[in-house]
Amino acid sequence: MQLGLIGLGKMGGNMRERIRRAGHTVVGYDRDPALSDVASLKELVGSLAAPRVVWVMVPAGGPTQSTVDELAELLEPGDVVVDGGNSRWTDDEKHAAELATKGIGFVDCGVSGGVWGLQNGYALMYGGAEADIAKVQPIFDALKPEGDFGAVRAGKVGAGHFAKMVHNGIEYAMMQAYAEGWELLEAVDSVENVREIFRSWKEGTVIRSWLLDLAVDALDKDEHLGKLKGYAADSGEGRWTVEAAIDNAVPLPAITASLFARFASRQDDSPQMKMIAALRNEFGGHAVESK
């Protein structure tokens, strides 16, 4: 099938390549002309046969809203917009209602996989009407990992991004646990090889995971993470997870504490945050701060 893809950065660019490898046609647009296949959104829409599917991979908030607004004027009834960025789920409901007045469908899709998605596939969590999802299904199938898992219809519009938000909240807590354990091991004189302890956990233990593998990769590059500053940013989804927990009276002590730990990292050079920063760089290519 044909797909219009808006936003060709670290995630979008690799997604375009993976979809093309699956045999589909992707027409990409980015504000950077060096990355774009077309010069404008109008040209992108005009190059696709109806019914069109246009996938948006731009930052949440204003950039996504302006892109949806422009597509609402360019697309036709029966077309579908997919928001694959990290939008807040409440924005999805707004975008779906806006596009519905034009007869345009809307699907929200949480995407996980970071810079490794091209090789390993992307975990997908999507929400929307089944008829709209059916129009996008070949693209979901191209992006997902091989095997029976890695993609799910989470529910109605907004459910996909809500599921991805919770996924990221869990990710915060898991990274925090590895980081705290690493700092404690580094602090004890009798422990002589923290990196190899982490490496040994990759087999046979109940805490083995891809994040653990990435932690070992980071330690192989910088054994004591001495080149990093103990500062870790947050993308917003951890905050939204805690806010949703408050709204629904659901206790999230571990996830909340991991979010607050990142706030603390901006006040002091936290050893734990060196590990958090290293992990975020390993799986997502997120920027790190060096000493």
Short mmCIF file of N, CA, C and O in Angstrom, two decimals, residues 98-210:
data_model
loop_
_atom_site.label_atom_id
_atom_site.label_comp_id
_atom_site.label_asym_id
_atom_site.label_seq_id
_atom_site.Cartn_x
_atom_site.Cartn_y
_atom_site.Cartn_z
N GLU A 98 -12.02 16.56 15.65
CA GLU A 98 -11.78 17.58 14.62
C GLU A 98 -11.83 16.97 13.23
O GLU A 98 -12.48 17.50 12.31
N LEU A 99 -11.15 15.84 13.06
CA LEU A 99 -11.09 15.20 11.75
C LEU A 99 -12.42 14.55 11.37
O LEU A 99 -12.76 14.47 10.18
N ALA A 100 -13.17 14.09 12.36
CA ALA A 100 -14.45 13.42 12.07
C ALA A 100 -15.43 14.36 11.39
O ALA A 100 -16.27 13.92 10.60
N THR A 101 -15.33 15.66 11.68
CA THR A 101 -16.24 16.61 11.03
C THR A 101 -16.00 16.67 9.52
O THR A 101 -16.86 17.13 8.77
N LYS A 102 -14.81 16.22 9.10
CA LYS A 102 -14.46 16.19 7.67
C LYS A 102 -14.60 14.79 7.07
O LYS A 102 -14.26 14.58 5.90
N GLY A 103 -15.04 13.84 7.89
CA GLY A 103 -15.15 12.47 7.41
C GLY A 103 -13.83 11.73 7.36
O GLY A 103 -13.71 10.70 6.70
N ILE A 104 -12.83 12.25 8.09
CA ILE A 104 -11.48 11.68 8.08
C ILE A 104 -11.30 10.86 9.36
O ILE A 104 -11.59 11.33 10.46
N GLY A 105 -10.79 9.63 9.23
CA GLY A 105 -10.56 8.78 10.38
C GLY A 105 -9.29 9.15 11.12
O GLY A 105 -8.42 9.85 10.60
N PHE A 106 -9.19 8.67 12.36
CA PHE A 106 -8.01 8.97 13.18
C PHE A 106 -7.65 7.75 14.01
O PHE A 106 -8.51 7.11 14.62
N VAL A 107 -6.36 7.42 14.02
CA VAL A 107 -5.82 6.33 14.83
C VAL A 107 -4.62 6.86 15.60
O VAL A 107 -3.76 7.53 15.02
N ASP A 108 -4.58 6.60 16.91
CA ASP A 108 -3.39 6.97 17.68
C ASP A 108 -2.56 5.72 17.90
O ASP A 108 -3.09 4.63 18.14
N CYS A 109 -1.25 5.85 17.81
CA CYS A 109 -0.37 4.69 17.90
C CYS A 109 0.86 5.02 18.73
O CYS A 109 1.69 5.84 18.34
N GLY A 110 0.98 4.38 19.89
CA GLY A 110 2.21 4.46 20.66
C GLY A 110 3.25 3.55 20.03
O GLY A 110 2.95 2.40 19.68
N VAL A 111 4.46 4.07 19.86
CA VAL A 111 5.52 3.33 19.17
C VAL A 111 6.72 3.21 20.11
O VAL A 111 7.21 4.21 20.62
N SER A 112 7.19 2.00 20.33
CA SER A 112 8.38 1.76 21.14
C SER A 112 9.38 0.97 20.32
O SER A 112 9.01 0.09 19.54
N GLY A 113 10.63 1.26 20.52
CA GLY A 113 11.68 0.56 19.77
C GLY A 113 12.92 1.39 19.59
O GLY A 113 14.00 0.87 19.35
N GLY A 114 12.76 2.72 19.71
CA GLY A 114 13.90 3.61 19.65
C GLY A 114 14.73 3.43 18.39
O GLY A 114 14.23 3.10 17.32
N VAL A 115 16.04 3.63 18.56
CA VAL A 115 16.94 3.57 17.41
C VAL A 115 17.17 2.13 16.94
O VAL A 115 17.77 1.91 15.89
N TRP A 116 16.67 1.15 17.70
CA TRP A 116 16.83 -0.25 17.32
C TRP A 116 15.65 -0.78 16.51
O TRP A 116 15.65 -1.93 16.09
N GLY A 117 14.64 0.03 16.32
CA GLY A 117 13.42 -0.44 15.67
C GLY A 117 13.61 -0.90 14.25
O GLY A 117 12.95 -1.83 13.80
N LEU A 118 14.49 -0.25 13.50
CA LEU A 118 14.71 -0.65 12.11
C LEU A 118 15.13 -2.12 12.03
O LEU A 118 14.65 -2.88 11.19
N GLN A 119 16.00 -2.52 12.92
CA GLN A 119 16.52 -3.88 12.92
C GLN A 119 15.55 -4.85 13.60
O GLN A 119 15.31 -5.96 13.09
N ASN A 120 15.02 -4.47 14.75
CA ASN A 120 14.26 -5.41 15.59
C ASN A 120 12.75 -5.30 15.43
O ASN A 120 12.03 -6.18 15.91
N GLY A 121 12.27 -4.24 14.82
CA GLY A 121 10.84 -3.99 14.76
C GLY A 121 10.39 -3.08 15.89
O GLY A 121 11.11 -2.86 16.86
N TYR A 122 9.19 -2.54 15.74
CA TYR A 122 8.64 -1.59 16.70
C TYR A 122 7.44 -2.20 17.41
O TYR A 122 6.55 -2.76 16.76
N ALA A 123 7.42 -2.06 18.73
CA ALA A 123 6.22 -2.46 19.47
C ALA A 123 5.17 -1.37 19.27
O ALA A 123 5.45 -0.18 19.41
N LEU A 124 3.94 -1.79 18.92
CA LEU A 124 2.89 -0.85 18.55
C LEU A 124 1.67 -1.05 19.43
O LEU A 124 1.22 -2.17 19.63
N MET A 125 1.15 0.06 19.94
CA MET A 125 -0.09 0.07 20.72
C MET A 125 -1.01 1.10 20.09
O MET A 125 -0.69 2.28 20.10
N TYR A 126 -2.12 0.65 19.50
CA TYR A 126 -2.94 1.61 18.75
C TYR A 126 -4.38 1.60 19.21
O TYR A 126 -4.90 0.60 19.74
N GLY A 127 -5.02 2.75 19.01
CA GLY A 127 -6.42 2.91 19.39
C GLY A 127 -7.20 3.57 18.27
O GLY A 127 -6.66 4.39 17.52
N GLY A 128 -8.47 3.21 18.16
CA GLY A 128 -9.33 3.79 17.13
C GLY A 128 -10.38 2.81 16.67
O GLY A 128 -10.44 1.66 17.14
N ALA A 129 -11.21 3.25 15.75
CA ALA A 129 -12.26 2.40 15.20
C ALA A 129 -11.64 1.27 14.39
O ALA A 129 -10.63 1.46 13.70
N GLU A 130 -12.26 0.10 14.44
CA GLU A 130 -11.71 -1.06 13.74
C GLU A 130 -11.62 -0.83 12.23
O GLU A 130 -10.68 -1.30 11.58
N ALA A 131 -12.56 -0.09 11.67
CA ALA A 131 -12.53 0.18 10.22
C ALA A 131 -11.33 1.04 9.85
O ALA A 131 -10.70 0.83 8.79
N ASP A 132 -10.99 2.01 10.69
CA ASP A 132 -9.82 2.85 10.42
C ASP A 132 -8.54 2.06 10.60
O ASP A 132 -7.59 2.19 9.81
N ILE A 133 -8.49 1.24 11.63
CA ILE A 133 -7.30 0.43 11.88
C ILE A 133 -7.05 -0.53 10.73
O ILE A 133 -5.90 -0.77 10.33
N ALA A 134 -8.12 -1.07 10.16
CA ALA A 134 -7.98 -2.01 9.04
C ALA A 134 -7.26 -1.37 7.87
O ALA A 134 -6.50 -2.04 7.14
N LYS A 135 -7.46 -0.08 7.65
CA LYS A 135 -6.81 0.63 6.55
C LYS A 135 -5.31 0.78 6.78
O LYS A 135 -4.54 0.94 5.83
N VAL A 136 -4.92 0.75 8.05
CA VAL A 136 -3.51 0.94 8.40
C VAL A 136 -2.80 -0.40 8.63
O VAL A 136 -1.58 -0.46 8.69
N GLN A 137 -3.56 -1.49 8.75
CA GLN A 137 -3.01 -2.77 9.22
C GLN A 137 -1.77 -3.24 8.47
O GLN A 137 -0.82 -3.73 9.10
N PRO A 138 -1.69 -3.11 7.14
CA PRO A 138 -0.47 -3.55 6.46
C PRO A 138 0.78 -2.82 6.95
O PRO A 138 1.88 -3.40 6.97
N ILE A 139 0.63 -1.56 7.34
CA ILE A 139 1.77 -0.80 7.85
C ILE A 139 2.13 -1.28 9.26
O ILE A 139 3.31 -1.43 9.60
N PHE A 140 1.11 -1.53 10.09
CA PHE A 140 1.38 -2.09 11.41
C PHE A 140 2.14 -3.41 11.28
O PHE A 140 3.10 -3.67 12.01
N ASP A 141 1.70 -4.24 10.34
CA ASP A 141 2.34 -5.54 10.15
C ASP A 141 3.79 -5.39 9.69
O ASP A 141 4.65 -6.21 10.04
N ALA A 142 4.07 -4.37 8.91
CA ALA A 142 5.43 -4.13 8.43
C ALA A 142 6.35 -3.64 9.55
O ALA A 142 7.54 -3.97 9.58
N LEU A 143 5.81 -2.84 10.46
CA LEU A 143 6.62 -2.22 11.50
C LEU A 143 6.86 -3.12 12.70
O LEU A 143 7.90 -3.04 13.34
N LYS A 144 5.90 -3.99 13.03
CA LYS A 144 5.99 -4.78 14.26
C LYS A 144 7.14 -5.78 14.19
O LYS A 144 7.61 -6.15 13.11
N PRO A 145 7.59 -6.26 15.35
CA PRO A 145 8.61 -7.32 15.35
C PRO A 145 8.05 -8.61 14.75
O PRO A 145 6.83 -8.81 14.69
N GLU A 146 8.93 -9.49 14.33
CA GLU A 146 8.50 -10.80 13.86
C GLU A 146 7.90 -11.59 15.02
O GLU A 146 8.27 -11.41 16.17
N GLY A 147 6.96 -12.48 14.71
CA GLY A 147 6.36 -13.28 15.76
C GLY A 147 4.94 -12.86 16.06
O GLY A 147 4.35 -12.03 15.37
N ASP A 148 4.39 -13.46 17.11
CA ASP A 148 2.98 -13.28 17.43
C ASP A 148 2.70 -12.04 18.27
O ASP A 148 1.53 -11.66 18.43
N PHE A 149 3.71 -11.43 18.84
CA PHE A 149 3.49 -10.33 19.77
C PHE A 149 4.11 -9.04 19.26
O PHE A 149 4.72 -9.00 18.21
N GLY A 150 3.93 -7.97 20.01
CA GLY A 150 4.55 -6.70 19.65
C GLY A 150 3.60 -5.68 19.07
O GLY A 150 4.00 -4.55 18.81
N ALA A 151 2.32 -6.06 18.86
CA ALA A 151 1.33 -5.10 18.35
C ALA A 151 -0.02 -5.44 18.95
O ALA A 151 -0.37 -6.61 19.10
N VAL A 152 -0.79 -4.39 19.29
CA VAL A 152 -2.09 -4.63 19.93
C VAL A 152 -3.02 -3.44 19.68
O VAL A 152 -2.58 -2.29 19.69
N ARG A 153 -4.29 -3.76 19.42
CA ARG A 153 -5.32 -2.71 19.46
C ARG A 153 -5.70 -2.53 20.91
O ARG A 153 -6.32 -3.40 21.52
N ALA A 154 -5.31 -1.41 21.49
CA ALA A 154 -5.51 -1.18 22.92
C ALA A 154 -6.94 -0.79 23.26
O ALA A 154 -7.37 -0.94 24.40
N GLY A 155 -7.69 -0.27 22.27
CA GLY A 155 -9.06 0.14 22.53
C GLY A 155 -9.47 1.28 21.63
O GLY A 155 -9.03 1.38 20.48
N LYS A 156 -10.29 2.16 22.17
CA LYS A 156 -10.80 3.29 21.42
C LYS A 156 -9.72 4.36 21.23
O LYS A 156 -8.60 4.22 21.73
N VAL A 157 -10.06 5.42 20.50
CA VAL A 157 -9.12 6.51 20.29
C VAL A 157 -8.57 6.99 21.64
O VAL A 157 -9.32 7.22 22.59
N GLY A 158 -7.26 7.13 21.71
CA GLY A 158 -6.58 7.54 22.93
C GLY A 158 -5.95 6.39 23.68
O GLY A 158 -5.00 6.57 24.44
N ALA A 159 -6.49 5.18 23.48
CA ALA A 159 -6.00 4.02 24.23
C ALA A 159 -4.57 3.66 23.86
O ALA A 159 -3.80 3.17 24.70
N GLY A 160 -4.20 3.86 22.60
CA GLY A 160 -2.85 3.53 22.18
C GLY A 160 -1.81 4.37 22.88
O GLY A 160 -0.84 3.86 23.43
N HIS A 161 -2.01 5.68 22.88
CA HIS A 161 -1.06 6.56 23.55
C HIS A 161 -1.12 6.41 25.06
O HIS A 161 -0.10 6.59 25.75
N PHE A 162 -2.30 6.08 25.61
CA PHE A 162 -2.38 5.84 27.05
C PHE A 162 -1.55 4.61 27.41
O PHE A 162 -0.80 4.62 28.40
N ALA A 163 -1.65 3.54 26.60
CA ALA A 163 -0.86 2.34 26.86
C ALA A 163 0.64 2.63 26.75
O ALA A 163 1.44 2.16 27.57
N LYS A 164 1.03 3.41 25.75
CA LYS A 164 2.45 3.76 25.60
C LYS A 164 2.92 4.62 26.76
O LYS A 164 4.06 4.50 27.22
N MET A 165 2.06 5.49 27.26
CA MET A 165 2.40 6.32 28.41
C MET A 165 2.70 5.45 29.63
O MET A 165 3.71 5.64 30.33
N VAL A 166 1.83 4.46 29.89
CA VAL A 166 2.04 3.56 31.01
C VAL A 166 3.31 2.74 30.79
O VAL A 166 4.10 2.52 31.73
N HIS A 167 3.53 2.29 29.56
CA HIS A 167 4.78 1.59 29.21
C HIS A 167 5.99 2.42 29.59
O HIS A 167 6.95 1.91 30.20
N ASN A 168 5.97 3.70 29.27
CA ASN A 168 7.10 4.55 29.58
C ASN A 168 7.24 4.78 31.08
O ASN A 168 8.35 4.90 31.60
N GLY A 169 6.11 4.85 31.80
CA GLY A 169 6.17 4.96 33.25
C GLY A 169 6.85 3.74 33.87
O GLY A 169 7.69 3.87 34.78
N ILE A 170 6.50 2.56 33.39
CA ILE A 170 7.14 1.33 33.86
C ILE A 170 8.64 1.36 33.53
O ILE A 170 9.49 0.96 34.34
N GLU A 171 8.95 1.84 32.35
CA GLU A 171 10.35 1.96 31.92
C GLU A 171 11.13 2.85 32.88
O GLU A 171 12.28 2.54 33.25
N TYR A 172 10.53 3.96 33.32
CA TYR A 172 11.18 4.85 34.29
C TYR A 172 11.57 4.06 35.53
O TYR A 172 12.70 4.17 36.04
N ALA A 173 10.62 3.29 36.07
CA ALA A 173 10.85 2.58 37.33
C ALA A 173 11.90 1.48 37.15
O ALA A 173 12.74 1.27 38.05
N MET A 174 11.87 0.77 36.03
CA MET A 174 12.85 -0.29 35.79
C MET A 174 14.26 0.29 35.69
O MET A 174 15.21 -0.24 36.28
N MET A 175 14.42 1.39 34.95
CA MET A 175 15.73 2.01 34.82
C MET A 175 16.23 2.51 36.17
O MET A 175 17.41 2.38 36.50
N GLN A 176 15.32 3.07 36.96
CA GLN A 176 15.70 3.57 38.27
C GLN A 176 16.21 2.44 39.16
O GLN A 176 17.20 2.60 39.89
N ALA A 177 15.57 1.27 39.11
CA ALA A 177 16.00 0.15 39.93
C ALA A 177 17.40 -0.32 39.52
O ALA A 177 18.25 -0.58 40.39
N TYR A 178 17.66 -0.44 38.22
CA TYR A 178 19.00 -0.81 37.78
C TYR A 178 20.03 0.24 38.23
O TYR A 178 21.13 -0.10 38.67
N ALA A 179 19.66 1.51 38.12
CA ALA A 179 20.59 2.59 38.46
C ALA A 179 20.92 2.59 39.95
O ALA A 179 22.08 2.78 40.35
N GLU A 180 19.91 2.37 40.79
CA GLU A 180 20.16 2.35 42.22
C GLU A 180 21.04 1.17 42.62
O GLU A 180 21.96 1.30 43.44
N GLY A 181 20.76 -0.01 42.03
CA GLY A 181 21.59 -1.16 42.32
C GLY A 181 23.02 -0.97 41.87
O GLY A 181 23.97 -1.34 42.57
N TRP A 182 23.19 -0.36 40.70
CA TRP A 182 24.54 -0.09 40.17
C TRP A 182 25.29 0.85 41.11
O TRP A 182 26.46 0.60 41.45
N GLU A 183 24.65 1.91 41.58
CA GLU A 183 25.34 2.86 42.46
C GLU A 183 25.75 2.19 43.77
O GLU A 183 26.85 2.42 44.30
N LEU A 184 24.88 1.35 44.33
CA LEU A 184 25.21 0.67 45.58
C LEU A 184 26.40 -0.27 45.40
O LEU A 184 27.31 -0.31 46.24
N LEU A 185 26.40 -1.02 44.29
CA LEU A 185 27.54 -1.90 44.02
C LEU A 185 28.84 -1.10 43.88
O LEU A 185 29.90 -1.51 44.38
N GLU A 186 28.78 0.04 43.20
CA GLU A 186 29.96 0.87 43.01
C GLU A 186 30.47 1.45 44.34
O GLU A 186 31.66 1.75 44.49
N ALA A 187 29.57 1.59 45.31
CA ALA A 187 29.92 2.26 46.57
C ALA A 187 30.61 1.33 47.58
O ALA A 187 31.19 1.80 48.55
N VAL A 188 30.57 0.03 47.37
CA VAL A 188 31.07 -0.93 48.35
C VAL A 188 32.49 -1.37 47.96
O VAL A 188 32.72 -1.87 46.85
N ASP A 189 33.44 -1.22 48.91
CA ASP A 189 34.84 -1.50 48.62
C ASP A 189 35.10 -2.95 48.24
O ASP A 189 35.99 -3.25 47.43
N SER A 190 34.37 -3.87 48.85
CA SER A 190 34.64 -5.28 48.60
C SER A 190 34.22 -5.75 47.20
O SER A 190 34.65 -6.79 46.73
N VAL A 191 33.38 -4.98 46.54
CA VAL A 191 32.93 -5.32 45.19
C VAL A 191 33.93 -4.75 44.20
O VAL A 191 34.16 -3.54 44.15
N GLU A 192 34.52 -5.62 43.39
CA GLU A 192 35.63 -5.20 42.54
C GLU A 192 35.28 -5.09 41.06
O GLU A 192 36.03 -4.47 40.30
N ASN A 193 34.18 -5.69 40.63
CA ASN A 193 33.92 -5.69 39.19
C ASN A 193 32.42 -5.55 38.94
O ASN A 193 31.74 -6.53 38.61
N VAL A 194 31.92 -4.34 39.08
CA VAL A 194 30.49 -4.10 38.95
C VAL A 194 30.01 -4.41 37.55
O VAL A 194 28.94 -5.02 37.35
N ARG A 195 30.79 -4.04 36.56
CA ARG A 195 30.37 -4.28 35.17
C ARG A 195 30.14 -5.76 34.92
O ARG A 195 29.15 -6.16 34.29
N GLU A 196 31.03 -6.61 35.42
CA GLU A 196 30.90 -8.04 35.17
C GLU A 196 29.76 -8.65 35.99
O GLU A 196 29.18 -9.66 35.59
N ILE A 197 29.44 -8.05 37.13
CA ILE A 197 28.26 -8.49 37.88
C ILE A 197 27.01 -8.24 37.03
O ILE A 197 26.16 -9.13 36.88
N PHE A 198 26.91 -7.05 36.47
CA PHE A 198 25.77 -6.75 35.59
C PHE A 198 25.75 -7.73 34.41
O PHE A 198 24.69 -8.22 34.02
N ARG A 199 26.92 -8.01 33.84
CA ARG A 199 26.97 -8.91 32.69
C ARG A 199 26.50 -10.31 33.09
O ARG A 199 25.80 -10.98 32.33
N SER A 200 26.88 -10.75 34.28
CA SER A 200 26.51 -12.10 34.73
C SER A 200 25.00 -12.24 34.88
O SER A 200 24.45 -13.33 34.75
N TRP A 201 24.33 -11.14 35.17
CA TRP A 201 22.88 -11.17 35.36
C TRP A 201 22.12 -11.37 34.05
O TRP A 201 20.90 -11.60 34.07
N LYS A 202 22.81 -11.30 32.91
CA LYS A 202 22.13 -11.43 31.62
C LYS A 202 21.61 -12.84 31.38
O LYS A 202 20.77 -13.04 30.51
N GLU A 203 22.09 -13.81 32.13
CA GLU A 203 21.66 -15.20 31.95
C GLU A 203 21.21 -15.78 33.29
O GLU A 203 21.91 -15.66 34.29
N GLY A 204 20.03 -16.41 33.29
CA GLY A 204 19.60 -17.20 34.43
C GLY A 204 18.95 -16.45 35.57
O GLY A 204 18.42 -17.07 36.49
N THR A 205 18.95 -15.11 35.55
CA THR A 205 18.38 -14.36 36.66
C THR A 205 16.98 -13.86 36.32
O THR A 205 16.60 -13.74 35.15
N VAL A 206 16.22 -13.54 37.36
CA VAL A 206 14.86 -13.07 37.15
C VAL A 206 14.83 -11.60 36.74
O VAL A 206 13.77 -11.08 36.37
N ILE A 207 15.96 -10.90 36.80
CA ILE A 207 15.97 -9.47 36.42
C ILE A 207 16.62 -9.24 35.06
O ILE A 207 16.89 -8.10 34.69
N ARG A 208 16.86 -10.32 34.30
CA ARG A 208 17.44 -10.12 32.97
C ARG A 208 16.39 -9.45 32.06
O ARG A 208 15.20 -9.70 32.18
N SER A 209 16.88 -8.58 31.19
CA SER A 209 15.98 -7.83 30.30
C SER A 209 16.82 -7.14 29.24
O SER A 209 18.06 -7.11 29.32
N TRP A 210 16.14 -6.56 28.26
CA TRP A 210 16.85 -5.78 27.25
C TRP A 210 17.50 -4.56 27.88
O TRP A 210 18.62 -4.17 27.50
#
